[in-house]
Coordinates of C-alpha atoms in Angstrom, one line a residue:
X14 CA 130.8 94.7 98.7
X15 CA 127.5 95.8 96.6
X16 CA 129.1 99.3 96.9
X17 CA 132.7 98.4 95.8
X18 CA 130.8 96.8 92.6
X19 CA 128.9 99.9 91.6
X20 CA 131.8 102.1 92.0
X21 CA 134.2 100.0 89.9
X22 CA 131.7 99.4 87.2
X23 CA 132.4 102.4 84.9
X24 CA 129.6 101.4 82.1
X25 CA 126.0 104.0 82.9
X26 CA 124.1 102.8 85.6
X27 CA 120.3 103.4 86.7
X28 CA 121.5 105.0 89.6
X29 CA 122.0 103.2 92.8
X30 CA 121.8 104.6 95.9
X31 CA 122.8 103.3 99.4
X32 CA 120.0 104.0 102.6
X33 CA 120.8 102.6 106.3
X34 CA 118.1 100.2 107.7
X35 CA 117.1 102.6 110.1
X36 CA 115.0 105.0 107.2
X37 CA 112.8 102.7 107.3
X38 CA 112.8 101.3 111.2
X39 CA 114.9 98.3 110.2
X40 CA 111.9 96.7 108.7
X41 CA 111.8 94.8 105.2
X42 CA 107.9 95.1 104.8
X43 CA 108.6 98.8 104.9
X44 CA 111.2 98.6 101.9
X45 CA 108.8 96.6 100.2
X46 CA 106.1 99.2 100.4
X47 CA 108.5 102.0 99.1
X48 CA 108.8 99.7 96.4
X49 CA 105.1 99.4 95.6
X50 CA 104.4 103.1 96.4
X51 CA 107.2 103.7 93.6
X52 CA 109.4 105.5 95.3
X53 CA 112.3 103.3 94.0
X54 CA 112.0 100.8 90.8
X55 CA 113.8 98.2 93.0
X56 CA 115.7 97.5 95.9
X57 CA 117.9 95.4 97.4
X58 CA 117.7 94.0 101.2
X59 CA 120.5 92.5 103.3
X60 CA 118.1 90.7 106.1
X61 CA 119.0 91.4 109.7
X62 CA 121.7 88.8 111.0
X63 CA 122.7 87.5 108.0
X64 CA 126.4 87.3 108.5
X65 CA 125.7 86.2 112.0
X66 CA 123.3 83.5 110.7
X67 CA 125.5 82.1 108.4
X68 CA 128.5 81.7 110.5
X69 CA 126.3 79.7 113.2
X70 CA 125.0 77.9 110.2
X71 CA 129.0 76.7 109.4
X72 CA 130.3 76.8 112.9
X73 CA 127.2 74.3 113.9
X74 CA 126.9 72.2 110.9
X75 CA 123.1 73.7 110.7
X76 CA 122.0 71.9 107.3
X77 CA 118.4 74.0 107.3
X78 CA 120.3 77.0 106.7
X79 CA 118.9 78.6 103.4
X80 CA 121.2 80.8 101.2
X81 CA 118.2 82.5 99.8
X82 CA 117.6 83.8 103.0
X83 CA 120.3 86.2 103.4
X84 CA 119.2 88.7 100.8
X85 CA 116.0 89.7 99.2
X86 CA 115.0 91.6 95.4
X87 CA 112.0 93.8 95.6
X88 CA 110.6 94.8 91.9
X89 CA 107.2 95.2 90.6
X90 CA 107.4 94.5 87.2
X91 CA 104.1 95.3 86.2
X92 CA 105.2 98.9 86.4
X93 CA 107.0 98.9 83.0
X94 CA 107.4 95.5 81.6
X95 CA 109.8 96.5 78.6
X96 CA 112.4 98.9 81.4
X97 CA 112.2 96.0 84.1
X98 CA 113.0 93.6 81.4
X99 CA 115.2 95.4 79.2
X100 CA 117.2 97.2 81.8
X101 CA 116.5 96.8 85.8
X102 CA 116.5 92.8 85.8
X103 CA 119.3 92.2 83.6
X104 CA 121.1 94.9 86.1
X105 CA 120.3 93.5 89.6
X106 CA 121.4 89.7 87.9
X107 CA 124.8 91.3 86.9
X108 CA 125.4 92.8 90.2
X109 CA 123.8 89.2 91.6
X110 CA 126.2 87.2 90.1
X111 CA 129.3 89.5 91.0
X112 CA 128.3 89.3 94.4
X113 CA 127.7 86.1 94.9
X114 CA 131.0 85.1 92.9
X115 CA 133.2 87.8 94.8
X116 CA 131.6 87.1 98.3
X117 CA 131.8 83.1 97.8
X118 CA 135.8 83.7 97.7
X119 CA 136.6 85.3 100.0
X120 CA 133.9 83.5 102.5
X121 CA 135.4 80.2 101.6
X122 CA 138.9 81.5 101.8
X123 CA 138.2 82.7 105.5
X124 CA 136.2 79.7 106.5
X125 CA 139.3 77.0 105.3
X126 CA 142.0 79.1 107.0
X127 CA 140.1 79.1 110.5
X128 CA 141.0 75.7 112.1
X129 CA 138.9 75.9 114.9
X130 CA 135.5 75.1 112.9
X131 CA 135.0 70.9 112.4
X132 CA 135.4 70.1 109.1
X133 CA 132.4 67.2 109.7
X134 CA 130.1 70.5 110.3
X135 CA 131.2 71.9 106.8
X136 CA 130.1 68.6 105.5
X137 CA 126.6 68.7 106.8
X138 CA 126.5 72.3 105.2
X139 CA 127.8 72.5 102.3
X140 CA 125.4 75.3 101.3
X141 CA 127.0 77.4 103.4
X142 CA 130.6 77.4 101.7
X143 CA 129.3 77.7 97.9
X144 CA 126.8 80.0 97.3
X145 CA 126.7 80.7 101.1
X146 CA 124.9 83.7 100.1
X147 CA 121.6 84.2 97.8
X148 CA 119.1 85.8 96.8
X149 CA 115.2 85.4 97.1
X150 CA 113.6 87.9 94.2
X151 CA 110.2 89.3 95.0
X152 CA 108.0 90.8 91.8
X153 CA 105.5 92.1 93.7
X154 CA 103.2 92.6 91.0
X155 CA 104.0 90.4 88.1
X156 CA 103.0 91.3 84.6
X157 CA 101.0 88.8 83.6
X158 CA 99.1 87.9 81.7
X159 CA 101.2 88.5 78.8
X160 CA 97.3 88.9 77.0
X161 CA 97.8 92.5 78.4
X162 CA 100.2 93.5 76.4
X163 CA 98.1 95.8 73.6
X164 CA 95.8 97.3 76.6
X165 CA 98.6 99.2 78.3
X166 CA 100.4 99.4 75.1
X167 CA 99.9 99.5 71.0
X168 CA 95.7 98.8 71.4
X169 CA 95.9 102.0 72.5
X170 CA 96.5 104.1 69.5
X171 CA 92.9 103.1 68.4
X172 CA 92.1 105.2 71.0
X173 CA 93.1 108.2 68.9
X174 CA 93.0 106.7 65.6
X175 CA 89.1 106.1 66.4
X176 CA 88.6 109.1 68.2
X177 CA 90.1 111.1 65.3
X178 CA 87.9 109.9 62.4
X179 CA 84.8 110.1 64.3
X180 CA 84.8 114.1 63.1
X181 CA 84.8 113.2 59.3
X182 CA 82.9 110.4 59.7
X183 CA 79.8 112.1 61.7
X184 CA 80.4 115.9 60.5
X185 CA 78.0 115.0 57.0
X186 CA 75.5 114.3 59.5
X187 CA 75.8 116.7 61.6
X188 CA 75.8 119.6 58.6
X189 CA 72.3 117.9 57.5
X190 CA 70.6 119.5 60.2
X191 CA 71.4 123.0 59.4
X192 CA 71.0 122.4 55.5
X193 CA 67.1 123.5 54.2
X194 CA 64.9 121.1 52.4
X195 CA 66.0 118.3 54.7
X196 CA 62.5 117.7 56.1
X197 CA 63.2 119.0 59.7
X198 CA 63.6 122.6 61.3
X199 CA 67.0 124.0 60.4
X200 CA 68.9 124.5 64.0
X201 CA 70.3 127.8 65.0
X202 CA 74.1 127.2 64.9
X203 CA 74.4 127.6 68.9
X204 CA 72.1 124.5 68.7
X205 CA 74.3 122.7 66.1
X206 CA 77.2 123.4 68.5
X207 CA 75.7 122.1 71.6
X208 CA 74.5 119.0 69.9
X209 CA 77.2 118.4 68.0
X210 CA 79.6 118.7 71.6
X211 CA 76.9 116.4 73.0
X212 CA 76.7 113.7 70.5
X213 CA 79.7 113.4 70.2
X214 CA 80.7 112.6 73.4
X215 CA 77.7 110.0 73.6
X216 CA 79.6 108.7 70.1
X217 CA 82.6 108.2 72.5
X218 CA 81.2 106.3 75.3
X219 CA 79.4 103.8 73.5
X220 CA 82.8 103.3 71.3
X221 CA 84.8 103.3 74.4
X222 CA 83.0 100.2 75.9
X223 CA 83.6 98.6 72.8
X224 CA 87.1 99.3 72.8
X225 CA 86.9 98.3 76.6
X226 CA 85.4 95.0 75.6
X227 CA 87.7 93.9 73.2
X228 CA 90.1 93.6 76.2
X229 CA 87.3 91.9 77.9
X230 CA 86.7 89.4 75.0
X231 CA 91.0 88.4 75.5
X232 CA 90.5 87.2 78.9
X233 CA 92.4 89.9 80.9
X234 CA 91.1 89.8 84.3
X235 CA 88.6 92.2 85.8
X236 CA 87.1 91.0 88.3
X237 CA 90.2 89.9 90.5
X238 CA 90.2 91.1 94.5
X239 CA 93.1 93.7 95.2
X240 CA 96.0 92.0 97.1
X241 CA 98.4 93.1 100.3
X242 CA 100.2 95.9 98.9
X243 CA 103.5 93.9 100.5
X244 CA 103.1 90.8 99.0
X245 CA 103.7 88.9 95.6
X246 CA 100.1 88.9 94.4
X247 CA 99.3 87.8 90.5
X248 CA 95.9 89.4 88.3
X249 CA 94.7 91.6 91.2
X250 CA 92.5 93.9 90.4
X251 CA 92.7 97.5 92.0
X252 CA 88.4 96.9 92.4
X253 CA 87.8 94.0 92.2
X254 CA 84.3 93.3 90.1
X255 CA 84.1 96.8 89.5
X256 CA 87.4 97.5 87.8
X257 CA 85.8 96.8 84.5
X258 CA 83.8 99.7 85.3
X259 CA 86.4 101.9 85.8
X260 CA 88.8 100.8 83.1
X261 CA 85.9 102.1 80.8
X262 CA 85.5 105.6 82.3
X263 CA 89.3 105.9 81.9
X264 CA 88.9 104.7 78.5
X265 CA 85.8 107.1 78.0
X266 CA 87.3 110.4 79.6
X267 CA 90.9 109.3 77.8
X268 CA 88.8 109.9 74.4
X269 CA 86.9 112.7 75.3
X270 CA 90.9 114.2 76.0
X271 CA 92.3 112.7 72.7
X272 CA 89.2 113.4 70.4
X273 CA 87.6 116.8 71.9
X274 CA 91.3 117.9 70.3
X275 CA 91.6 115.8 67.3
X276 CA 87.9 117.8 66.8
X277 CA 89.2 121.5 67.7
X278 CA 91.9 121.0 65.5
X279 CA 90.7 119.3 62.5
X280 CA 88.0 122.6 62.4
X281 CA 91.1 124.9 62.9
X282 CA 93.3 124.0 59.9
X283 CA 91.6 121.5 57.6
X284 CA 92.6 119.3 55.5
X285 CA 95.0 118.2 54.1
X286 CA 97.1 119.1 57.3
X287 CA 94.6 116.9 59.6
X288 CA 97.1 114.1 58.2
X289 CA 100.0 116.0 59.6
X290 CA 98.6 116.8 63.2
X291 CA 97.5 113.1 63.1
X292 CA 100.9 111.6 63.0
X293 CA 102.2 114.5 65.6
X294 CA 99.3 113.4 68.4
X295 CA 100.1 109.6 67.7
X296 CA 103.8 110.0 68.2
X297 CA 104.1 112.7 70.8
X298 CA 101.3 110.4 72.7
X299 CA 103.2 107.1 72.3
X300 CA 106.8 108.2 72.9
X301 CA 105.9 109.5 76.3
X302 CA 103.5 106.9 77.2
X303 CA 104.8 103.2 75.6
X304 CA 108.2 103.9 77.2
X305 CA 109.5 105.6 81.1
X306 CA 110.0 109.5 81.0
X307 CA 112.1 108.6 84.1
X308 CA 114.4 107.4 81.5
X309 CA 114.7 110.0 78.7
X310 CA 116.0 113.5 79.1
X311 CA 114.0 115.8 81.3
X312 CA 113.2 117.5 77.7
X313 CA 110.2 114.5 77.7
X314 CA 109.0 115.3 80.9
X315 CA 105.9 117.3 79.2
X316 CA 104.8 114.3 78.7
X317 CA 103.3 113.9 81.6
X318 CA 100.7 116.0 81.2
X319 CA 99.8 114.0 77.4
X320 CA 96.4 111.9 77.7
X321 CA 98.0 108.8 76.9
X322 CA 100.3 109.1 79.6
X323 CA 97.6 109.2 82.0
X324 CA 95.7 106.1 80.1
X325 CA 98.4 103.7 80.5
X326 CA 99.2 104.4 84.1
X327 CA 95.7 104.5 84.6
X328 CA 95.1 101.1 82.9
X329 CA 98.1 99.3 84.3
X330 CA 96.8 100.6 87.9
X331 CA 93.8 99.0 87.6
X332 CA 95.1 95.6 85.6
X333 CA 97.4 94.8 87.7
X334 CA 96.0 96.7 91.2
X335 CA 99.6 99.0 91.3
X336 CA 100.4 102.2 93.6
X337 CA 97.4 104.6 92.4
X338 CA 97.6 108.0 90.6
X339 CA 94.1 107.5 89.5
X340 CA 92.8 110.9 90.9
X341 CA 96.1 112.6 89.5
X342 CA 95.3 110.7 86.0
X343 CA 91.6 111.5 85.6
X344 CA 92.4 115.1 87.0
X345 CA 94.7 115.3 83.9
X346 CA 92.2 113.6 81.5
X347 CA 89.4 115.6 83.0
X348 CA 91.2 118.8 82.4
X349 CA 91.9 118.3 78.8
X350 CA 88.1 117.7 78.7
X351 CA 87.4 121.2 80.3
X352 CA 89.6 122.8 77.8
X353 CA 88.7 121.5 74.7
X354 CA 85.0 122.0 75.6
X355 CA 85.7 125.4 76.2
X356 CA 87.3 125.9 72.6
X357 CA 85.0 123.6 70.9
X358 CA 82.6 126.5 70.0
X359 CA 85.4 129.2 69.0
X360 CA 86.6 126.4 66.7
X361 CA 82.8 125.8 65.8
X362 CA 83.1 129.7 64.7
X363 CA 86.3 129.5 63.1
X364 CA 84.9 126.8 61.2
X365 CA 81.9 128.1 59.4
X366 CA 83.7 131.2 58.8
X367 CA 86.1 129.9 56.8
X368 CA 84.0 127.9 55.1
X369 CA 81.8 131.3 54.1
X370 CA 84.9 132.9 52.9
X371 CA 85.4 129.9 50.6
X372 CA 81.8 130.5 49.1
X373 CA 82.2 134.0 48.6
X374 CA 85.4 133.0 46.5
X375 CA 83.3 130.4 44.6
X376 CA 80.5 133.6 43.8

């Protein structure tokens, strides 16, 4: 019946697919796990026996049958709030309701027309004619609390935003100690560069815990022991007291990605078209992080490989103790880190040689 739905609905679909019980050794904890791994954003479960079940539960006027028991939901909403919300429940209620309604029909139809079964036994289970069938939804990993909201979302954008005007705001400072007359030893420029790379990175880590505490300070949990992969488990924590811990090293290395750019490119091209490669990180960050690539044309699949995409899972990993990508996500964060580092003193160079040429147009 679920099949004869999906093929007569002609309106785009998410794409359901049909897989026999025995992929995965006729076992609903096994569905469930695919679920959590990821490998599907839901899935639908017809539990062994059901149509046996409920026929016993008519032909012996069994009034503990449960509807609810014939069929189960699997989500985990936690995922991607907005797509499970926006899209995947609405869906799976729509198909719900259709086959519930169609299947309640013809079920009652069949049961009336058999004369052999007591009407005194329909009477003692009456849930067994209307719904007759149900289902039991299981979000394995709520999103919740709703608190969390701007840490896997919009509060990230300070991220950048901060990360960005850290170079105008501490490059005055750092041009002090190659300036004479300052008072101090002017530093060889090799020296400027290193200390400048390192500073700067310290600048991040300490404004990375801040960031990290403002999410802290709004009561999101941290400290929450992980839960049974399998079950429905609410404000688990991927480790437990020492997911706050992590949260900041993603949010650390995540500006070290964003910023180390934001720095080689601001000493690149200069103003006035920092501006412009400001609002071209910020939206080609958040368009492939806020929302799921597995939803957009494959022509957004680069953004895979964007720091912010790797933030946010990251984040919502450890919030909400998901399927884990964390070595995938800090190997991507980690590598923009490598490679910005490695062009951070060519830019350095590009830098001060442009602004020489400037003076030697002012002489």
């Amino acid at each position: 019946m679920t099949e004869e739905q999906i093929e007569l609905n002609s309106k785009p679909h998410l794409g359901y697919i049909t897989i026999p019980p025995s992929a995965y050794n006729y076992d609903p904890i096994a569905v469930r796990q695919a679920v959590y791994d990821e490998e599907a954003w839901a899935a639908i479960i017809i539990n062994a026996n059901a149509t046996t079940l409920l026929r016993q539960a008519v032909e012996q006027g069994n009034s503990s049958f449960d509807p609810l028991g014939t069929c189960q939901i699997i989500y985990t909403s936690a995922r991607d709030q907005d797509s499970y919300y926006d899209y995947i429940i609405p869906e799976l209620t729509a198909l719900q309701t259709e086959v519930t309604s169609m299947f309640g029909e013809l079920w009652v139809k069949q049961i009336m027309a058999n004369d052999s079964i007591p009407r005194s036994n329909l009477a003692k289970v009456p849930q067994a004619l209307s719904p007759a069938i149900g289902f039991s939804m299981y979000d394995l990993r709520p999103f919740y609390p709703f608190v969390a909201v701007p840490a896997v979302t919009i509060g990230l954008i300070y991220l950048i935003i901060i990360a960005f005007f850290s170079f105008t705001f501490f490059l005055p400072i750092h041009m002090r100690f190659i300036t004479p007359g300052e008072g101090h030893p002017v530093m060889k420029f090799w020296q400027l560069i290193l200390w400048r790379w390192i500073s700067t990175l310290a600048a991040y880590l300490l404004m990375s815990l801040a960031y990290s505490f403002i999410s802290l300070a709004f009561q999101i949990p941290f400290s929450n022991p992980p839960g049974i992969e399998t079950e429905v488990v609410n404000n688990a924590n991927s480790f437990g007291r020492a997911t706050f811990v992590v949260y900041w090293m993603v949010n650390f290395i995540g500006m070290g990605a964003l910023g180390l750019a934001c720095e080689n490119v601001a000493m690149v091209i200069g103003q006035p078209w920092t501006a412009m490669w400001l609002i071209f990180w910020v939206i080609s960050n958040v368009s492939t992080s806020f929302y799921a690539i597995e939803l957009s044309p494959h022509f957004y699949y680069w953004g895979y490989a964007w720091p912010l995409h790797s933030i946010v899972e990251a984040s919502r990993t450890l919030i909400f103790n998901l399927h884990s990508r964390l070595g995938l996500d800090f190997g991507i964060l980690l590598s923009w880190v490598a490679v910005n580092s490695a062009l951070f003193p060519i830019c350095c160079y590009i830098m001060r040689w442009k602004s020489q040429k400037e003076k030697q147009k002012g002489q």
